[in-house]
């Protein structure tokens, strides 16, 4: 969908350049100048917009833009940005040739991929990062499979080993980081086995946002910085661990504001039902504002009768079920609300703020899902 005129959109997103740059500066200060940054821009840059975030980061020294898939890599690549692109997800065999020819770095964790790469007729070497299993049991090479990999890699002509990575299972959900420590120990062990087999590993990377913020020993020479690039904490536990370790308040600044406009105002008498399923009945004569967005746009249906939006800096609660393309909110106590008034669904308006964390708790999910699920078709604007 082409959206040239943002002011005519039913809902839209504003991305603060200053806040994204602030978050990058904050993390750079923490990790020091010898550690590279891979900015994680998968899932439409966590809902902030692939191109918008890549553009904001253009003048920063970012080593990689990390995406999940080849499709995402090509979307980012359209902008001709200078950082290299690292695909952290799976690339199927039939896409490998294209991925290598485009110069994207691949995350590899099975021997079949290495064997397939070796059979390709390519003029460029495939740049690979081995993903090591350290306890997450998602993608990753198990230690006992390692000799098979190193033997294979010794014989390959098409492959250049650039990095070795792992991903923590339990750094965000707890203030007890003993499991993460066991993963670091395992990573160190597997890394030394690869090096003992005669390989050099130019880039070692393990840290997502939580690890980057909490543990300098996870930084190695690159971090993969996702949620906190966008100004969001990976979890309450991460924030708590950070503060208990003496970290300052207001370190990160959220960068996303999601807005819409009032489409209709209606006066409904006491005892009226609102929306599908008649799940809400007014307890007094009420003034209801109809907003032209819904779960198709990424406004979670679990916010039905629970969420709030901001109008004139005041909170208006969602009444009735969130529909596919509409929601209704109660503006009975907010004076002078008119059609076309600006509404903030996520972010700040005057003195109040709706955070991704609040929305996540109303919708029984996490801030990651709230932002990542905002429909990519909605226009994003850098402010
Ligand atoms: C492999 C990998 N690295 C890094 C990240 C970034 O994590 P975060 O958003 O917590 O910084 C993710 C996110 O899911 C990931 O899957």
CSV table of C-alpha atoms and ligand atoms in Angstrom, one decimal:
chain,number,residue,atom,x,y,z
A,1,UNK,CA,0.0,0.0,0.0
A,2,UNK,CA,1.4,3.4,-1.0
A,3,UNK,CA,1.1,6.0,1.7
A,4,UNK,CA,2.4,9.3,0.4
A,5,UNK,CA,0.2,11.5,2.5
A,6,UNK,CA,0.6,10.6,6.1
A,7,UNK,CA,-2.0,13.1,7.3
A,8,UNK,CA,-4.7,11.2,5.4
A,9,UNK,CA,-3.9,7.8,7.0
A,10,UNK,CA,-6.3,6.3,9.5
A,11,UNK,CA,-3.5,5.6,11.9
A,12,UNK,CA,0.2,6.2,11.7
A,13,UNK,CA,3.5,5.9,13.5
A,14,UNK,CA,6.0,8.5,14.4
A,15,UNK,CA,9.6,7.3,15.1
A,16,UNK,CA,11.8,9.7,17.1
A,17,UNK,CA,15.3,9.9,15.5
A,18,UNK,CA,16.6,11.6,18.6
A,19,UNK,CA,15.4,8.8,20.9
A,20,UNK,CA,16.8,6.0,18.7
A,21,UNK,CA,20.2,7.8,18.5
A,22,UNK,CA,20.1,8.4,22.3
A,23,UNK,CA,19.6,4.6,22.8
A,24,UNK,CA,22.5,3.8,20.5
A,25,UNK,CA,24.8,6.3,22.3
A,26,UNK,CA,23.8,4.9,25.7
A,27,UNK,CA,24.7,1.4,24.7
A,28,UNK,CA,27.9,2.5,22.9
A,29,UNK,CA,29.0,4.2,26.1
A,30,UNK,CA,28.4,1.0,28.0
A,31,UNK,CA,30.2,-1.4,25.6
A,32,UNK,CA,33.1,0.8,24.6
A,33,UNK,CA,34.5,1.5,21.2
A,34,UNK,CA,36.1,-1.9,20.6
A,35,UNK,CA,32.8,-3.7,20.6
A,36,UNK,CA,30.7,-3.6,17.4
A,37,UNK,CA,27.0,-3.2,17.2
A,38,UNK,CA,24.6,-5.4,15.2
A,39,UNK,CA,21.3,-3.4,15.2
A,40,UNK,CA,18.5,-6.0,15.2
A,41,UNK,CA,16.0,-4.8,12.7
A,42,UNK,CA,14.0,-8.0,12.2
A,43,UNK,CA,10.2,-7.9,12.4
A,44,UNK,CA,10.0,-4.5,10.6
A,45,UNK,CA,12.5,-3.1,13.1
A,46,UNK,CA,10.3,-4.2,16.0
A,47,UNK,CA,7.4,-2.4,14.3
A,48,UNK,CA,9.3,0.8,13.8
A,49,UNK,CA,9.9,0.4,10.1
A,50,UNK,CA,12.9,-1.3,8.3
A,51,UNK,CA,13.8,1.7,6.1
A,52,UNK,CA,13.1,4.3,8.8
A,53,UNK,CA,15.4,2.7,11.4
A,54,UNK,CA,18.1,1.9,8.8
A,55,UNK,CA,18.0,5.5,7.7
A,56,UNK,CA,18.2,6.9,11.3
A,57,UNK,CA,21.3,4.7,11.9
A,58,UNK,CA,23.0,5.7,8.7
A,59,UNK,CA,25.4,8.1,10.3
A,60,UNK,CA,26.2,5.8,13.2
A,61,UNK,CA,29.0,3.3,13.2
A,62,UNK,CA,26.8,0.1,13.0
A,63,UNK,CA,28.6,-3.0,11.9
A,64,UNK,CA,25.5,-5.1,10.9
A,65,UNK,CA,21.8,-4.8,10.5
A,66,UNK,CA,20.5,-8.1,11.7
A,67,UNK,CA,17.3,-9.6,10.2
A,68,UNK,CA,15.5,-12.9,10.4
A,69,UNK,CA,15.1,-13.9,6.8
A,70,UNK,CA,16.4,-13.4,3.3
A,71,UNK,CA,13.2,-11.5,2.4
A,72,UNK,CA,13.9,-9.0,5.2
A,73,UNK,CA,17.5,-8.7,4.1
A,74,UNK,CA,16.4,-7.7,0.6
A,75,UNK,CA,13.9,-5.2,2.0
A,76,UNK,CA,16.7,-3.6,4.0
A,77,UNK,CA,19.1,-3.8,1.1
A,78,UNK,CA,16.8,-1.7,-1.1
A,79,UNK,CA,18.0,1.3,0.9
A,80,UNK,CA,21.7,0.7,0.0
A,81,UNK,CA,22.7,1.2,3.6
A,82,UNK,CA,26.3,0.8,4.5
A,83,UNK,CA,26.2,-1.8,7.4
A,84,UNK,CA,26.5,-5.4,6.4
A,85,UNK,CA,23.4,-7.5,6.7
A,86,UNK,CA,23.4,-10.5,9.0
A,87,UNK,CA,20.6,-13.0,8.6
A,88,UNK,CA,20.0,-14.7,12.0
A,89,UNK,CA,17.2,-17.0,10.9
A,90,UNK,CA,17.1,-20.0,8.6
A,91,UNK,CA,17.8,-19.6,4.9
A,92,UNK,CA,16.4,-22.5,2.9
A,93,UNK,CA,18.6,-24.3,0.3
A,94,UNK,CA,16.9,-22.7,-2.6
A,95,UNK,CA,17.7,-19.2,-1.3
A,96,UNK,CA,21.3,-19.8,-0.4
A,97,UNK,CA,22.8,-18.9,-3.8
A,98,UNK,CA,20.9,-15.5,-3.8
A,99,UNK,CA,21.9,-14.8,-0.3
A,100,UNK,CA,25.6,-15.5,-0.9
A,101,UNK,CA,25.6,-13.5,-4.1
A,102,UNK,CA,24.0,-10.6,-2.3
A,103,UNK,CA,26.9,-10.7,0.2
A,104,UNK,CA,24.6,-11.3,3.2
A,105,UNK,CA,26.1,-13.0,6.3
A,106,UNK,CA,24.5,-16.3,7.1
A,107,UNK,CA,23.8,-17.9,10.5
A,108,UNK,CA,24.6,-21.6,10.1
A,109,UNK,CA,23.9,-24.5,12.5
A,110,UNK,CA,23.5,-27.5,10.4
A,111,UNK,CA,25.9,-29.6,8.3
A,112,UNK,CA,23.4,-29.9,5.5
A,113,UNK,CA,23.6,-26.1,4.8
A,114,UNK,CA,27.4,-26.3,4.7
A,115,UNK,CA,27.3,-29.2,2.3
A,116,UNK,CA,24.8,-27.4,0.1
A,117,UNK,CA,26.8,-24.2,0.1
A,118,UNK,CA,29.9,-26.2,-1.0
A,119,UNK,CA,28.1,-27.5,-4.0
A,120,UNK,CA,27.0,-24.1,-5.3
A,121,UNK,CA,28.8,-22.4,-8.2
A,122,UNK,CA,29.5,-19.1,-6.6
A,123,UNK,CA,32.1,-16.5,-7.2
A,124,UNK,CA,31.9,-15.1,-3.7
A,125,UNK,CA,32.6,-16.9,-0.5
A,126,UNK,CA,29.6,-17.5,1.8
A,127,UNK,CA,30.2,-15.5,5.0
A,128,UNK,CA,29.0,-17.6,7.8
A,129,UNK,CA,28.5,-17.3,11.6
A,130,UNK,CA,28.2,-20.6,13.4
A,131,UNK,CA,25.4,-20.6,15.9
A,132,UNK,CA,26.3,-22.6,19.0
A,133,UNK,CA,23.9,-24.5,21.2
A,134,UNK,CA,24.6,-23.5,24.8
A,135,UNK,CA,21.2,-24.2,26.5
A,136,UNK,CA,18.4,-22.4,24.6
A,137,UNK,CA,17.7,-25.4,22.4
A,138,UNK,CA,16.5,-23.3,19.6
A,139,UNK,CA,18.9,-22.9,16.7
A,140,UNK,CA,22.5,-24.1,17.5
A,141,UNK,CA,25.2,-26.7,17.0
A,142,UNK,CA,25.5,-29.1,19.8
A,143,UNK,CA,29.0,-29.6,21.2
A,144,UNK,CA,29.0,-33.3,20.3
A,145,UNK,CA,28.3,-32.4,16.6
A,146,UNK,CA,31.1,-29.9,16.5
A,147,UNK,CA,33.9,-32.2,15.2
A,148,UNK,CA,31.6,-33.0,12.2
A,149,UNK,CA,31.4,-29.2,11.5
A,150,UNK,CA,35.0,-28.5,11.9
A,151,UNK,CA,36.0,-31.4,9.7
A,152,UNK,CA,33.6,-30.3,7.0
A,153,UNK,CA,34.7,-26.7,7.2
A,154,UNK,CA,38.3,-27.6,6.8
A,155,UNK,CA,37.5,-29.0,3.4
A,156,UNK,CA,35.4,-26.2,2.1
A,157,UNK,CA,36.4,-23.7,-0.6
A,158,UNK,CA,33.2,-21.7,-0.7
A,159,UNK,CA,32.9,-20.7,3.0
A,160,UNK,CA,34.5,-18.1,5.1
A,161,UNK,CA,34.0,-18.4,8.9
A,162,UNK,CA,33.3,-14.9,10.1
A,163,UNK,CA,31.6,-15.4,13.4
A,164,UNK,CA,30.3,-17.6,16.2
A,165,UNK,CA,27.2,-16.8,18.1
A,166,UNK,CA,24.8,-18.0,20.7
A,167,UNK,CA,21.6,-16.7,22.3
A,168,UNK,CA,20.6,-16.7,26.0
A,169,UNK,CA,17.5,-18.5,27.1
A,170,UNK,CA,17.0,-16.9,30.5
A,171,UNK,CA,18.5,-13.5,30.9
A,172,UNK,CA,15.3,-11.5,30.6
A,173,UNK,CA,12.9,-13.5,32.8
A,174,UNK,CA,14.8,-13.6,36.0
A,175,UNK,CA,17.0,-11.7,38.3
A,176,UNK,CA,18.9,-15.0,38.9
A,177,UNK,CA,21.4,-15.2,36.1
A,178,UNK,CA,23.0,-18.5,36.9
A,179,UNK,CA,21.5,-20.1,33.8
A,180,UNK,CA,23.0,-17.4,31.7
A,181,UNK,CA,26.3,-17.9,33.4
A,182,UNK,CA,26.2,-21.6,32.5
A,183,UNK,CA,25.5,-20.6,28.8
A,184,UNK,CA,28.5,-18.3,28.8
A,185,UNK,CA,30.7,-21.1,30.2
A,186,UNK,CA,29.4,-23.5,27.5
A,187,UNK,CA,30.0,-20.9,24.8
A,188,UNK,CA,33.6,-20.3,26.0
A,189,UNK,CA,34.2,-24.1,25.9
A,190,UNK,CA,32.8,-24.6,22.4
A,191,UNK,CA,34.7,-21.5,21.1
A,192,UNK,CA,38.0,-22.9,22.4
A,193,UNK,CA,37.2,-26.2,20.7
A,194,UNK,CA,36.7,-24.4,17.4
A,195,UNK,CA,39.9,-22.5,17.8
A,196,UNK,CA,41.8,-25.6,18.9
A,197,UNK,CA,40.6,-27.2,15.6
A,198,UNK,CA,42.6,-24.4,13.8
A,199,UNK,CA,40.0,-21.8,13.1
A,200,UNK,CA,40.1,-18.1,13.7
A,201,UNK,CA,36.8,-16.5,14.7
A,202,UNK,CA,36.9,-12.8,13.9
A,203,UNK,CA,33.5,-12.0,15.5
A,204,UNK,CA,32.2,-13.5,18.6
A,205,UNK,CA,28.7,-12.5,19.6
A,206,UNK,CA,26.3,-13.6,22.3
A,207,UNK,CA,24.6,-10.6,23.8
A,208,UNK,CA,21.0,-9.3,23.1
A,209,UNK,CA,19.8,-6.2,24.8
A,210,UNK,CA,19.5,-7.6,28.3
A,211,UNK,CA,23.0,-9.2,28.2
A,212,UNK,CA,24.4,-6.0,26.7
A,213,UNK,CA,23.0,-3.9,29.5
A,214,UNK,CA,23.7,-6.3,32.4
A,215,UNK,CA,26.9,-8.2,31.7
A,216,UNK,CA,30.0,-6.9,30.1
A,217,UNK,CA,31.5,-10.4,29.9
A,218,UNK,CA,28.8,-11.3,27.2
A,219,UNK,CA,29.9,-8.5,24.9
A,220,UNK,CA,32.9,-10.2,23.3
A,221,UNK,CA,33.5,-8.1,20.2
A,222,UNK,CA,29.9,-7.6,19.0
A,223,UNK,CA,26.5,-7.3,20.6
A,224,UNK,CA,23.1,-7.9,18.9
A,225,UNK,CA,21.0,-5.0,20.1
A,226,UNK,CA,17.3,-5.3,19.6
A,227,UNK,CA,14.5,-4.1,21.9
A,228,UNK,CA,16.5,-1.5,23.7
A,229,UNK,CA,17.6,0.2,20.5
A,230,UNK,CA,13.9,1.2,20.4
A,231,UNK,CA,14.0,2.4,24.0
A,232,UNK,CA,12.3,-0.5,25.6
A,233,UNK,CA,13.5,-2.7,28.4
A,234,UNK,CA,13.6,-6.4,27.7
A,235,UNK,CA,11.6,-7.0,30.9
A,236,UNK,CA,10.9,-5.7,34.4
A,237,UNK,CA,13.5,-8.2,35.7
A,238,UNK,CA,16.1,-6.7,33.4
A,239,UNK,CA,15.3,-3.2,34.6
A,240,UNK,CA,15.4,-4.4,38.2
A,241,UNK,CA,18.7,-6.2,37.8
A,242,UNK,CA,20.1,-3.1,36.1
A,243,UNK,CA,18.9,-0.7,38.9
A,244,UNK,CA,20.1,-3.1,41.7
A,245,UNK,CA,23.5,-3.0,40.1
A,246,UNK,CA,23.5,0.8,40.5
A,247,UNK,CA,22.4,1.7,36.9
A,248,UNK,CA,20.7,5.1,36.4
A,249,UNK,CA,17.1,5.8,35.8
A,250,UNK,CA,15.7,6.9,32.5
A,251,UNK,CA,18.5,5.2,30.5
A,252,UNK,CA,16.4,4.4,27.5
A,253,UNK,CA,13.9,6.5,25.6
A,254,UNK,CA,11.1,4.8,23.7
A,255,UNK,CA,10.9,6.0,20.1
A,256,UNK,CA,7.5,5.1,18.9
A,257,UNK,CA,4.2,7.0,19.0
A,258,UNK,CA,1.1,5.5,17.4
A,259,UNK,CA,-1.6,7.9,16.5
A,260,UNK,CA,-5.1,8.0,15.0
A,261,UNK,CA,-8.0,10.5,14.8
A,262,UNK,CA,-11.5,10.5,16.1
A,263,UNK,CA,-13.9,9.4,13.4
A,264,UNK,CA,-17.2,9.9,15.2
A,265,UNK,CA,-18.7,11.0,18.5
A,266,UNK,CA,-21.9,9.5,19.7
A,267,UNK,CA,-24.1,10.1,22.7
A,268,UNK,CA,-25.5,6.9,24.1
A,269,UNK,CA,-28.0,6.6,26.9
A,270,UNK,CA,-27.4,4.6,30.1
A,271,UNK,CA,-27.9,0.9,29.6
A,272,UNK,CA,-26.8,0.8,25.9
A,273,UNK,CA,-24.5,-2.0,24.6
A,274,UNK,CA,-21.3,-1.1,22.8
A,275,UNK,CA,-19.8,-3.3,20.0
A,276,UNK,CA,-19.8,-6.9,19.0
A,277,UNK,CA,-21.1,-9.4,21.5
A,278,UNK,CA,-22.7,-6.7,23.6
A,279,UNK,CA,-19.8,-7.1,26.1
A,280,UNK,CA,-20.1,-3.6,27.5
A,281,UNK,CA,-23.2,-1.8,28.7
A,282,UNK,CA,-23.1,1.8,29.7
A,283,UNK,CA,-23.7,2.5,33.4
A,284,UNK,CA,-24.6,6.2,32.7
A,285,UNK,CA,-25.4,8.4,29.7
A,286,UNK,CA,-22.1,8.3,27.8
A,287,UNK,CA,-20.1,9.9,25.1
A,288,UNK,CA,-18.3,7.4,22.9
A,289,UNK,CA,-15.6,8.2,20.3
A,290,UNK,CA,-15.2,5.8,17.4
A,291,UNK,CA,-11.6,5.3,16.3
A,292,UNK,CA,-10.8,4.0,12.8
A,293,UNK,CA,-8.4,1.1,13.6
A,294,UNK,CA,-8.5,-2.3,15.1
A,295,UNK,CA,-6.9,-5.7,15.4
A,296,UNK,CA,-5.9,-5.7,11.7
A,297,UNK,CA,-3.7,-2.7,12.5
A,298,UNK,CA,-2.1,-4.6,15.4
A,299,UNK,CA,-4.3,-3.2,18.2
A,300,UNK,CA,-4.7,-6.4,20.2
A,301,UNK,CA,-8.2,-7.7,20.6
A,302,UNK,CA,-7.3,-8.6,24.2
A,303,UNK,CA,-7.4,-4.8,24.9
A,304,UNK,CA,-11.2,-5.1,24.5
A,305,UNK,CA,-12.8,-3.4,27.6
A,306,UNK,CA,-9.3,-3.0,29.1
A,307,UNK,CA,-7.0,-0.7,27.1
A,308,UNK,CA,-6.8,3.1,27.3
A,309,UNK,CA,-6.0,5.7,24.7
A,310,UNK,CA,-5.1,9.3,25.2
A,311,UNK,CA,-7.3,12.1,23.9
A,312,UNK,CA,-6.5,15.7,24.9
A,313,UNK,CA,-4.0,14.2,27.3
A,314,UNK,CA,-6.7,12.3,29.2
A,315,UNK,CA,-7.2,8.5,29.3
A,316,UNK,CA,-10.2,7.1,27.5
A,317,UNK,CA,-11.0,3.4,28.1
A,318,UNK,CA,-11.8,1.0,25.3
A,319,UNK,CA,-15.5,0.0,25.5
A,320,UNK,CA,-16.7,-3.2,24.0
A,321,UNK,CA,-14.6,-5.5,21.8
A,322,UNK,CA,-11.8,-4.3,19.6
A,323,UNK,CA,-13.1,-4.8,16.0
A,324,UNK,CA,-11.1,-5.6,12.9
A,325,UNK,CA,-11.0,-1.9,11.9
A,326,UNK,CA,-12.6,0.1,14.7
A,327,UNK,CA,-12.5,0.6,18.4
A,328,UNK,CA,-14.8,2.6,20.6
A,329,UNK,CA,-13.5,4.5,23.6
A,330,UNK,CA,-15.3,6.3,26.5
A,331,UNK,CA,-14.8,10.1,26.4
A,332,UNK,CA,-17.7,11.0,28.7
A,333,UNK,CA,-15.4,12.9,31.1
A,334,UNK,CA,-13.2,14.5,28.5
A,335,UNK,CA,-14.7,17.9,27.4
A,336,UNK,CA,-14.9,19.1,23.9
A,337,UNK,CA,-13.7,16.0,22.0
A,338,UNK,CA,-14.4,16.5,18.3
A,339,UNK,CA,-14.2,14.5,15.1
A,340,UNK,CA,-10.6,14.6,13.8
A,341,UNK,CA,-9.1,15.2,17.2
A,342,UNK,CA,-5.7,13.4,17.5
A,343,UNK,CA,-5.6,10.3,19.6
A,344,UNK,CA,-2.5,8.6,21.0
A,345,UNK,CA,-2.7,4.8,21.2
A,346,UNK,CA,0.9,4.3,22.2
A,347,UNK,CA,3.2,7.0,23.5
A,348,UNK,CA,2.9,10.4,25.1
A,349,UNK,CA,0.3,13.0,24.8
A,350,UNK,CA,0.5,16.1,27.0
A,351,UNK,CA,1.4,14.9,30.5
A,352,UNK,CA,0.3,11.3,30.1
A,353,UNK,CA,1.8,8.2,28.4
A,354,UNK,CA,0.6,4.8,27.3
A,355,UNK,CA,3.6,2.5,27.3
A,356,UNK,CA,4.2,-0.7,25.3
A,357,UNK,CA,4.6,-2.3,28.7
A,358,UNK,CA,1.2,-1.1,29.9
A,359,UNK,CA,-0.4,-2.3,26.7
A,360,UNK,CA,1.4,-5.6,27.1
A,361,UNK,CA,0.1,-6.2,30.6
A,362,UNK,CA,-3.4,-5.4,29.5
A,363,UNK,CA,-3.0,-7.8,26.6
A,364,UNK,CA,-1.2,-10.4,28.6
A,365,UNK,CA,1.9,-10.3,26.4
A,366,UNK,CA,5.3,-8.6,26.2
A,367,UNK,CA,6.3,-5.2,24.9
A,368,UNK,CA,8.1,-7.0,22.0
A,369,UNK,CA,4.9,-8.4,20.7
A,370,UNK,CA,3.0,-5.1,21.1
A,371,UNK,CA,5.4,-3.2,18.8
A,372,UNK,CA,6.3,-6.1,16.4
A,373,UNK,CA,2.7,-6.7,15.6
A,374,UNK,CA,1.8,-3.2,14.5
A,375,UNK,CA,0.7,-3.7,10.9
A,376,UNK,CA,3.7,-3.0,8.6
A,377,UNK,CA,1.3,-1.3,6.1
A,378,UNK,CA,0.7,1.6,8.4
A,379,UNK,CA,2.9,4.6,7.5
A,380,UNK,CA,5.9,5.4,9.6
A,381,UNK,CA,7.3,8.9,9.8
A,382,UNK,CA,10.7,9.9,11.2
A,383,UNK,CA,10.3,12.9,13.5
B,1,LIG,C1,19.3,-14.3,17.6
B,1,LIG,C2,18.9,-13.0,18.3
B,1,LIG,N1,19.8,-12.1,18.6
B,1,LIG,C3,19.4,-10.9,19.2
B,1,LIG,C4,18.1,-10.6,19.4
B,1,LIG,C5,17.8,-9.3,20.0
B,1,LIG,O1,17.2,-9.5,21.3
B,1,LIG,P1,16.7,-8.2,22.1
B,1,LIG,O2,15.6,-7.7,21.3
B,1,LIG,O3,16.2,-8.8,23.4
B,1,LIG,O4,17.8,-7.3,22.2
B,1,LIG,C6,17.1,-11.5,19.1
B,1,LIG,C7,15.7,-11.2,19.3
B,1,LIG,O5,14.9,-12.0,19.4
B,1,LIG,C8,17.5,-12.8,18.5
B,1,LIG,O6,16.6,-13.7,18.1
